């Protein structure tokens, strides 16, 4: 049998980064920059007011106080967005709003709270009740960003703040590492779409929904998610219809040793089908179909999702340049006795107490017990040579978050 590490290397070798793409900034959240961003302009682009108040010459109100107020005529009203050039004459004030351009000659802004003004209504004069120093409540042009400065770097994950910065700089698009596009295909004549009445012997299809969600959770896009029967012609027709839209194809089911193994029967010339020394998830396959990488996973739901975690999540994220491609792995203290089959690496569902550093298994180890995986927050990784673990032993846990 192939080891887990050997199959991880095979799968990782199939998944490669796509060429950089230019995307609208509204679609770039969670992607990684592929090129540095150099500021095309300064921020702020002009001197502006940091407060609602009155633009003044600081020396005109330097001595102002509640006991000795200074009265100034208000010559102009400056809302944010006013574009004509204004000049503040000495001995006068301009009523000004936060973000509005500072008139030439003004050296400070007196906040409305330091005046007698009813700021909601314009008045011909204002009484200033507190002095102002030069530069007070003034945002200088370029004090945040200077034009020509590299403000975001290639390899940086795009967050709401970084996208806000890009928008403030007037950038409508960014060059990013493109998301991987993944085709998810579930196989099995017994499968029925959820919401459809079941006939005897049928089950609802869950792998497609589950793996499509896992692909999106890893940061990639789902090109489509389709379901086919165990008919070779139907499977190949569905594969041909969708494979050209994907960077990676993931199938579930049809890879075991029985009859009606549609994936194995259809792709024997293109995919290397192997047994991996792990539980669950022993039957695996990897290869290329018409140049597109394909990874074939077993059909039992727990086996399928554990296989995705072990073989696919990390390489997908790495190909998109995303940080921390692998799940966090830590050593935790086991709170119970466990047994494990010799010669196979076991991945058991578990519940991890992160604060206490302890872990316990959760539910039976069989690969059809999906309920327990849905409530677990970790996978316990037990080595191939370990058959027994006593309570108090250290065990590796994959933190599923």
Short mmCIF file of C-alpha atoms in Angstrom, two decimals:
data_model
loop_
_atom_site.label_atom_id
_atom_site.label_comp_id
_atom_site.label_asym_id
_atom_site.label_seq_id
_atom_site.Cartn_x
_atom_site.Cartn_y
_atom_site.Cartn_z
CA UNK A 1 0.00 0.00 0.00
CA UNK A 2 1.04 3.58 -0.60
CA UNK A 3 1.81 5.66 2.48
CA UNK A 4 -0.15 8.78 3.31
CA UNK A 5 2.91 10.95 2.63
CA UNK A 6 3.51 9.31 -0.77
CA UNK A 7 -0.05 9.98 -1.88
CA UNK A 8 0.08 13.51 -0.52
CA UNK A 9 3.10 14.17 -2.74
CA UNK A 10 1.36 12.68 -5.78
CA UNK A 11 -1.75 14.82 -5.30
CA UNK A 12 0.21 17.99 -4.50
CA UNK A 13 2.20 17.49 -7.70
CA UNK A 14 -0.99 17.67 -9.75
CA UNK A 15 -2.25 20.99 -8.41
CA UNK A 16 -0.59 24.12 -9.79
CA UNK A 17 -1.29 27.83 -9.48
CA UNK A 18 -3.31 29.50 -12.22
CA UNK A 19 -1.92 32.57 -14.02
CA UNK A 20 -2.51 35.87 -12.19
CA UNK A 21 -5.83 37.51 -12.99
CA UNK A 22 -7.17 41.04 -12.79
CA UNK A 23 -10.39 41.13 -10.80
CA UNK A 24 -12.73 43.90 -9.62
CA UNK A 25 -11.89 44.93 -6.07
CA UNK A 26 -15.39 43.89 -5.01
CA UNK A 27 -14.52 40.29 -5.90
CA UNK A 28 -11.02 40.23 -4.39
CA UNK A 29 -11.74 39.64 -0.70
CA UNK A 30 -9.79 36.65 0.59
CA UNK A 31 -7.56 36.42 -2.48
CA UNK A 32 -3.81 36.98 -2.56
CA UNK A 33 -2.14 39.82 -4.43
CA UNK A 34 0.02 38.74 -7.35
CA UNK A 35 1.62 42.16 -7.88
CA UNK A 36 2.64 45.07 -5.68
CA UNK A 37 0.25 48.01 -5.48
CA UNK A 38 1.94 51.40 -5.88
CA UNK A 39 -0.12 54.42 -4.85
CA UNK A 40 -1.07 56.48 -7.93
CA UNK A 41 -1.96 59.44 -5.72
CA UNK A 42 -1.51 60.75 -2.22
CA UNK A 43 -3.94 60.33 0.67
CA UNK A 44 -5.38 62.70 1.62
CA UNK A 45 -5.22 64.31 -1.78
CA UNK A 46 -5.58 67.79 -0.28
CA UNK A 47 -5.46 69.52 3.10
CA UNK A 48 -8.83 68.98 4.74
CA UNK A 49 -10.67 69.40 7.99
CA UNK A 50 -10.64 66.64 10.60
CA UNK A 51 -13.62 68.14 12.41
CA UNK A 52 -16.89 69.95 11.87
CA UNK A 53 -16.01 73.52 12.83
CA UNK A 54 -14.47 76.72 11.54
CA UNK A 55 -11.35 77.21 9.46
CA UNK A 56 -9.33 80.09 10.89
CA UNK A 57 -5.96 81.75 11.01
CA UNK A 58 -4.62 80.31 14.27
CA UNK A 59 -3.14 83.64 15.34
CA UNK A 60 -6.59 85.26 15.12
CA UNK A 61 -7.93 83.04 17.92
CA UNK A 62 -4.76 82.24 19.87
CA UNK A 63 -5.97 84.11 22.94
CA UNK A 64 -9.62 83.03 22.79
CA UNK A 65 -11.21 81.62 25.94
CA UNK A 66 -14.62 81.41 27.57
CA UNK A 67 -13.79 84.58 29.53
CA UNK A 68 -12.29 86.37 26.55
CA UNK A 69 -14.07 85.05 23.42
CA UNK A 70 -13.14 86.12 19.91
CA UNK A 71 -15.84 86.97 17.36
CA UNK A 72 -15.18 86.42 13.68
CA UNK A 73 -17.34 86.99 10.60
CA UNK A 74 -18.13 83.81 8.69
CA UNK A 75 -17.30 84.50 5.05
CA UNK A 76 -17.88 81.08 3.44
CA UNK A 77 -19.57 77.74 3.97
CA UNK A 78 -17.49 74.70 2.92
CA UNK A 79 -19.26 71.34 2.72
CA UNK A 80 -17.37 68.15 1.84
CA UNK A 81 -17.15 67.93 -1.94
CA UNK A 82 -16.88 71.65 -2.66
CA UNK A 83 -14.39 71.97 -5.49
CA UNK A 84 -13.79 75.70 -6.06
CA UNK A 85 -10.62 77.23 -4.63
CA UNK A 86 -11.23 79.46 -1.62
CA UNK A 87 -8.97 81.84 0.28
CA UNK A 88 -9.47 82.65 3.96
CA UNK A 89 -8.84 86.30 4.66
CA UNK A 90 -7.23 87.20 8.00
CA UNK A 91 -9.75 88.08 10.68
CA UNK A 92 -12.48 85.86 9.18
CA UNK A 93 -13.65 82.26 9.48
CA UNK A 94 -15.15 79.69 7.12
CA UNK A 95 -17.69 77.17 8.41
CA UNK A 96 -16.25 73.80 7.34
CA UNK A 97 -17.37 70.19 7.47
CA UNK A 98 -15.28 67.11 8.21
CA UNK A 99 -13.37 66.08 5.07
CA UNK A 100 -13.95 69.37 3.28
CA UNK A 101 -10.94 71.08 1.63
CA UNK A 102 -9.18 73.63 3.77
CA UNK A 103 -9.21 77.11 2.25
CA UNK A 104 -5.85 78.64 1.36
CA UNK A 105 -4.49 80.66 4.24
CA UNK A 106 -6.25 78.68 6.99
CA UNK A 107 -3.88 77.22 9.56
CA UNK A 108 -6.28 75.55 12.00
CA UNK A 109 -9.83 74.36 12.53
CA UNK A 110 -11.78 75.30 15.63
CA UNK A 111 -14.23 72.49 16.44
CA UNK A 112 -17.85 73.53 16.73
CA UNK A 113 -17.79 72.47 20.39
CA UNK A 114 -15.34 75.32 21.08
CA UNK A 115 -17.77 77.94 19.72
CA UNK A 116 -21.23 79.27 20.47
CA UNK A 117 -22.55 78.12 17.09
CA UNK A 118 -25.71 76.20 16.31
CA UNK A 119 -23.84 74.29 13.65
CA UNK A 120 -26.95 73.03 11.93
CA UNK A 121 -27.64 76.56 10.70
CA UNK A 122 -25.34 78.99 8.98
CA UNK A 123 -24.74 82.28 10.80
CA UNK A 124 -22.97 85.46 9.72
CA UNK A 125 -20.51 85.31 12.64
CA UNK A 126 -19.11 82.89 15.18
CA UNK A 127 -17.84 83.33 18.73
CA UNK A 128 -14.71 81.29 19.43
CA UNK A 129 -14.39 80.18 23.06
CA UNK A 130 -11.01 78.39 22.97
CA UNK A 131 -7.67 79.06 21.33
CA UNK A 132 -6.29 77.03 18.45
CA UNK A 133 -2.72 76.13 17.63
CA UNK A 134 -1.38 75.95 14.06
CA UNK A 135 -2.25 72.62 12.43
CA UNK A 136 -5.02 71.80 14.90
CA UNK A 137 -7.64 69.44 13.41
CA UNK A 138 -6.06 69.70 9.95
CA UNK A 139 -5.33 66.59 7.85
CA UNK A 140 -2.37 67.39 5.63
CA UNK A 141 -2.17 66.15 2.04
CA UNK A 142 -0.14 62.94 1.82
CA UNK A 143 0.14 62.36 5.56
CA UNK A 144 -1.40 58.88 5.15
CA UNK A 145 -0.01 57.83 1.75
CA UNK A 146 2.47 59.54 -0.55
CA UNK A 147 2.05 58.97 -4.28
CA UNK A 148 4.58 56.41 -5.54
CA UNK A 149 4.71 54.47 -2.27
CA UNK A 150 4.22 50.70 -2.35
CA UNK A 151 1.20 50.25 -0.08
CA UNK A 152 0.28 46.58 -0.67
CA UNK A 153 2.71 43.82 -1.59
CA UNK A 154 2.49 40.68 -3.70
CA UNK A 155 1.67 37.71 -1.50
CA UNK A 156 -0.52 39.77 0.82
CA UNK A 157 -3.98 38.45 1.67
CA UNK A 158 -6.65 40.96 0.69
CA UNK A 159 -8.73 42.02 3.69
CA UNK A 160 -11.59 44.54 3.97
CA UNK A 161 -9.06 47.19 5.06
CA UNK A 162 -6.71 46.57 2.14
CA UNK A 163 -9.60 46.69 -0.32
CA UNK A 164 -10.75 49.95 1.26
CA UNK A 165 -7.26 51.36 0.71
CA UNK A 166 -7.27 50.24 -2.93
CA UNK A 167 -10.63 51.90 -3.47
CA UNK A 168 -9.45 55.11 -1.76
CA UNK A 169 -6.56 55.17 -4.24
CA UNK A 170 -9.03 54.95 -7.13
CA UNK A 171 -8.13 51.39 -8.14
CA UNK A 172 -11.05 49.50 -9.68
CA UNK A 173 -9.19 46.20 -10.13
CA UNK A 174 -6.33 44.28 -8.54
CA UNK A 175 -4.01 41.59 -9.91
CA UNK A 176 -4.43 38.48 -7.80
CA UNK A 177 -3.58 34.81 -7.64
CA UNK A 178 -6.69 33.33 -9.23
CA UNK A 179 -8.93 30.97 -7.32
CA UNK A 180 -8.71 27.30 -8.26
CA UNK A 181 -11.82 26.08 -10.11
CA UNK A 182 -12.88 22.64 -8.98
CA UNK A 183 -15.37 20.24 -10.54
CA UNK A 184 -17.00 17.96 -7.96
CA UNK A 185 -18.62 14.76 -9.27
CA UNK A 186 -20.55 12.25 -7.18
CA UNK A 187 -21.27 8.80 -8.58
CA UNK A 188 -23.75 6.09 -7.67
CA UNK A 189 -27.01 4.79 -9.11
CA UNK A 190 -28.42 4.78 -5.57
CA UNK A 191 -28.07 8.56 -5.20
CA UNK A 192 -31.04 10.91 -5.19
CA UNK A 193 -31.06 14.70 -4.99
CA UNK A 194 -32.14 15.97 -1.55
CA UNK A 195 -35.79 16.99 -1.61
CA UNK A 196 -36.76 14.13 -3.94
CA UNK A 197 -38.86 11.23 -2.55
CA UNK A 198 -36.75 8.15 -1.86
CA UNK A 199 -37.44 4.76 -3.40
CA UNK A 200 -36.37 1.54 -1.66
CA UNK A 201 -32.57 1.16 -1.83
CA UNK A 202 -31.95 4.85 -2.58
CA UNK A 203 -30.07 7.39 -0.46
CA UNK A 204 -29.76 11.14 -0.62
CA UNK A 205 -26.62 12.43 -2.28
CA UNK A 206 -24.48 14.25 0.30
CA UNK A 207 -20.89 14.06 -0.92
CA UNK A 208 -21.35 16.67 -3.63
CA UNK A 209 -22.82 19.22 -1.23
CA UNK A 210 -20.22 18.43 1.41
CA UNK A 211 -17.18 18.55 -0.87
CA UNK A 212 -18.36 21.63 -2.73
CA UNK A 213 -18.61 23.33 0.66
CA UNK A 214 -15.14 22.06 1.59
CA UNK A 215 -13.73 23.44 -1.68
CA UNK A 216 -15.26 26.85 -0.99
CA UNK A 217 -14.11 26.75 2.62
CA UNK A 218 -10.57 26.14 1.33
CA UNK A 219 -10.86 29.34 -0.72
CA UNK A 220 -11.45 27.83 -4.17
CA UNK A 221 -14.42 28.06 -6.53
CA UNK A 222 -16.70 25.20 -7.52
CA UNK A 223 -16.99 25.11 -11.31
CA UNK A 224 -20.00 22.84 -10.92
CA UNK A 225 -21.16 19.92 -8.83
CA UNK A 226 -22.75 17.06 -10.73
CA UNK A 227 -24.13 13.63 -9.94
CA UNK A 228 -24.10 10.59 -12.22
CA UNK A 229 -25.20 6.97 -12.08
CA UNK A 230 -22.91 3.95 -12.26
CA UNK A 231 -23.19 3.93 -16.06
CA UNK A 232 -19.80 4.43 -17.73
CA UNK A 233 -21.18 6.29 -20.75
CA UNK A 234 -23.21 8.66 -18.56
CA UNK A 235 -20.22 9.32 -16.31
CA UNK A 236 -17.89 10.03 -19.24
CA UNK A 237 -20.46 12.30 -20.89
CA UNK A 238 -20.80 14.35 -17.68
CA UNK A 239 -17.03 14.47 -17.31
CA UNK A 240 -16.55 15.72 -20.87
CA UNK A 241 -19.29 18.31 -20.43
CA UNK A 242 -17.68 19.98 -17.44
CA UNK A 243 -13.98 19.09 -17.28
CA UNK A 244 -12.89 21.97 -19.52
CA UNK A 245 -14.14 24.51 -16.98
CA UNK A 246 -12.02 23.17 -14.12
CA UNK A 247 -8.44 23.24 -12.88
CA UNK A 248 -9.11 20.13 -10.80
CA UNK A 249 -11.70 17.35 -10.85
CA UNK A 250 -12.73 15.58 -7.66
CA UNK A 251 -14.88 12.45 -7.87
CA UNK A 252 -16.39 10.42 -5.07
CA UNK A 253 -17.37 6.78 -5.21
CA UNK A 254 -16.69 4.12 -7.81
CA UNK A 255 -13.09 3.39 -6.78
CA UNK A 256 -13.34 0.26 -4.63
CA UNK A 257 -12.79 -3.38 -5.52
CA UNK A 258 -16.40 -4.38 -6.25
CA UNK A 259 -18.51 -4.44 -9.39
CA UNK A 260 -20.09 -1.28 -10.84
CA UNK A 261 -17.07 0.82 -9.91
CA UNK A 262 -17.81 3.44 -12.55
CA UNK A 263 -14.83 5.74 -11.93
CA UNK A 264 -12.38 2.86 -12.01
CA UNK A 265 -14.00 1.32 -15.07
CA UNK A 266 -14.03 4.66 -16.94
CA UNK A 267 -10.61 6.06 -16.10
CA UNK A 268 -8.29 3.08 -15.77
CA UNK A 269 -6.08 4.43 -18.59
CA UNK A 270 -5.79 7.91 -17.04
CA UNK A 271 -5.80 7.44 -13.28
CA UNK A 272 -3.55 5.41 -11.00
CA UNK A 273 -5.84 3.70 -8.52
CA UNK A 274 -4.09 2.73 -5.30
CA UNK A 275 -4.67 1.69 -1.73
CA UNK A 276 -3.37 4.14 0.85
CA UNK A 277 -2.44 2.89 4.30
CA UNK A 278 -5.07 4.92 6.14
CA UNK A 279 -8.45 4.56 7.77
CA UNK A 280 -10.89 5.81 6.64
CA UNK A 281 -10.12 6.48 2.98
CA UNK A 282 -8.00 3.56 1.77
CA UNK A 283 -9.10 3.47 -1.94
CA UNK A 284 -7.72 6.50 -3.75
CA UNK A 285 -6.78 7.56 -7.24
CA UNK A 286 -4.96 10.41 -8.98
CA UNK A 287 -4.08 11.28 -12.55
CA UNK A 288 -5.05 13.50 -15.48
CA UNK A 289 -7.97 13.45 -17.88
CA UNK A 290 -7.41 15.44 -21.08
CA UNK A 291 -4.72 17.37 -19.22
CA UNK A 292 -6.91 18.22 -16.23
CA UNK A 293 -5.81 16.85 -12.84
CA UNK A 294 -8.27 14.44 -11.28
CA UNK A 295 -8.36 13.02 -7.76
CA UNK A 296 -10.77 10.18 -7.08
CA UNK A 297 -12.02 9.79 -3.53
CA UNK A 298 -13.96 6.95 -1.91
CA UNK A 299 -17.73 7.23 -1.67
CA UNK A 300 -18.40 6.81 2.03
CA UNK A 301 -19.03 10.34 3.33
CA UNK A 302 -16.52 10.33 6.18
CA UNK A 303 -13.88 8.78 3.93
CA UNK A 304 -14.51 11.44 1.29
CA UNK A 305 -14.22 14.42 3.63
CA UNK A 306 -11.26 13.04 5.58
CA UNK A 307 -9.52 12.35 2.25
CA UNK A 308 -10.17 15.95 1.18
CA UNK A 309 -8.61 17.20 4.42
CA UNK A 310 -5.59 14.91 4.18
CA UNK A 311 -4.81 15.25 0.47
CA UNK A 312 -6.52 18.24 -1.13
CA UNK A 313 -7.17 21.16 1.18
CA UNK A 314 -3.51 22.07 1.71
CA UNK A 315 -2.41 21.89 -1.96
CA UNK A 316 -5.46 23.87 -3.09
CA UNK A 317 -4.71 26.67 -0.65
CA UNK A 318 -0.99 26.58 -1.46
CA UNK A 319 -1.76 26.92 -5.18
CA UNK A 320 -3.75 30.08 -4.38
CA UNK A 321 -0.96 31.48 -2.21
CA UNK A 322 -3.22 31.48 0.84
CA UNK A 323 -1.60 31.66 4.27
CA UNK A 324 -1.50 28.62 6.52
CA UNK A 325 -2.50 26.08 3.87
CA UNK A 326 -2.52 23.19 6.35
CA UNK A 327 -4.85 22.80 9.28
CA UNK A 328 -3.19 23.61 12.63
CA UNK A 329 -1.79 20.44 14.18
CA UNK A 330 -1.01 20.17 17.85
CA UNK A 331 -0.20 17.62 20.50
CA UNK A 332 -3.03 17.06 22.98
CA UNK A 333 -3.51 14.80 25.98
CA UNK A 334 -5.84 11.87 25.29
CA UNK A 335 -8.57 11.39 27.90
CA UNK A 336 -9.40 7.75 27.08
CA UNK A 337 -7.92 4.46 25.93
CA UNK A 338 -7.97 3.90 22.15
CA UNK A 339 -7.08 1.08 19.79
CA UNK A 340 -6.05 1.43 16.14
CA UNK A 341 -5.37 -1.06 13.30
CA UNK A 342 -1.71 -1.87 12.74
CA UNK A 343 -0.34 -0.82 9.36
CA UNK A 344 -2.86 1.97 8.77
CA UNK A 345 -2.81 5.58 9.83
CA UNK A 346 -6.11 6.24 11.53
CA UNK A 347 -7.95 9.53 11.45
CA UNK A 348 -10.54 9.50 14.22
CA UNK A 349 -13.17 12.13 14.80
CA UNK A 350 -12.47 13.99 18.03
CA UNK A 351 -13.43 16.79 20.37
CA UNK A 352 -10.54 19.07 21.30
CA UNK A 353 -10.51 21.31 24.37
CA UNK A 354 -8.07 23.94 23.16
CA UNK A 355 -7.75 25.67 26.53
CA UNK A 356 -7.05 22.48 28.48
CA UNK A 357 -4.99 20.86 25.71
CA UNK A 358 -7.01 17.65 25.96
CA UNK A 359 -8.86 15.58 23.40
CA UNK A 360 -11.24 12.65 23.23
CA UNK A 361 -12.46 10.56 20.33
CA UNK A 362 -16.01 11.15 19.17
CA UNK A 363 -18.23 8.42 17.77
CA UNK A 364 -17.43 5.13 16.06
CA UNK A 365 -14.50 4.96 13.62
CA UNK A 366 -16.52 3.53 10.70
CA UNK A 367 -16.64 5.68 7.55
CA UNK A 368 -20.43 5.96 7.26
CA UNK A 369 -20.94 7.70 10.63
CA UNK A 370 -21.26 11.24 9.25
CA UNK A 371 -23.21 12.56 12.22
CA UNK A 372 -20.16 12.34 14.47
CA UNK A 373 -17.90 14.12 12.00
CA UNK A 374 -20.46 16.91 11.73
CA UNK A 375 -20.09 17.57 15.47
CA UNK A 376 -16.34 16.97 15.79
CA UNK A 377 -13.85 19.84 15.89
CA UNK A 378 -10.69 17.85 15.18
CA UNK A 379 -9.22 14.72 13.66
CA UNK A 380 -7.01 12.49 15.79
CA UNK A 381 -4.04 11.20 13.79
CA UNK A 382 -2.80 7.84 15.04
CA UNK A 383 0.31 6.39 13.41
CA UNK A 384 0.54 3.18 11.41
CA UNK A 385 2.64 1.42 14.02
CA UNK A 386 0.39 2.32 16.96
CA UNK A 387 -2.22 -0.21 18.01
CA UNK A 388 -3.03 1.08 21.49
CA UNK A 389 -3.04 4.45 23.19
CA UNK A 390 -3.66 4.80 26.91
CA UNK A 391 -5.41 7.70 28.54
CA UNK A 392 -2.84 10.40 29.27
CA UNK A 393 -0.84 9.75 26.09
CA UNK A 394 -0.01 12.58 23.71
CA UNK A 395 -1.76 12.39 20.34
CA UNK A 396 -1.69 14.62 17.31
CA UNK A 397 -4.90 16.53 16.61
CA UNK A 398 -5.83 18.36 13.40
CA UNK A 399 -7.77 21.42 14.52
CA UNK A 400 -10.74 21.79 12.17
CA UNK A 401 -11.68 25.15 13.65
#
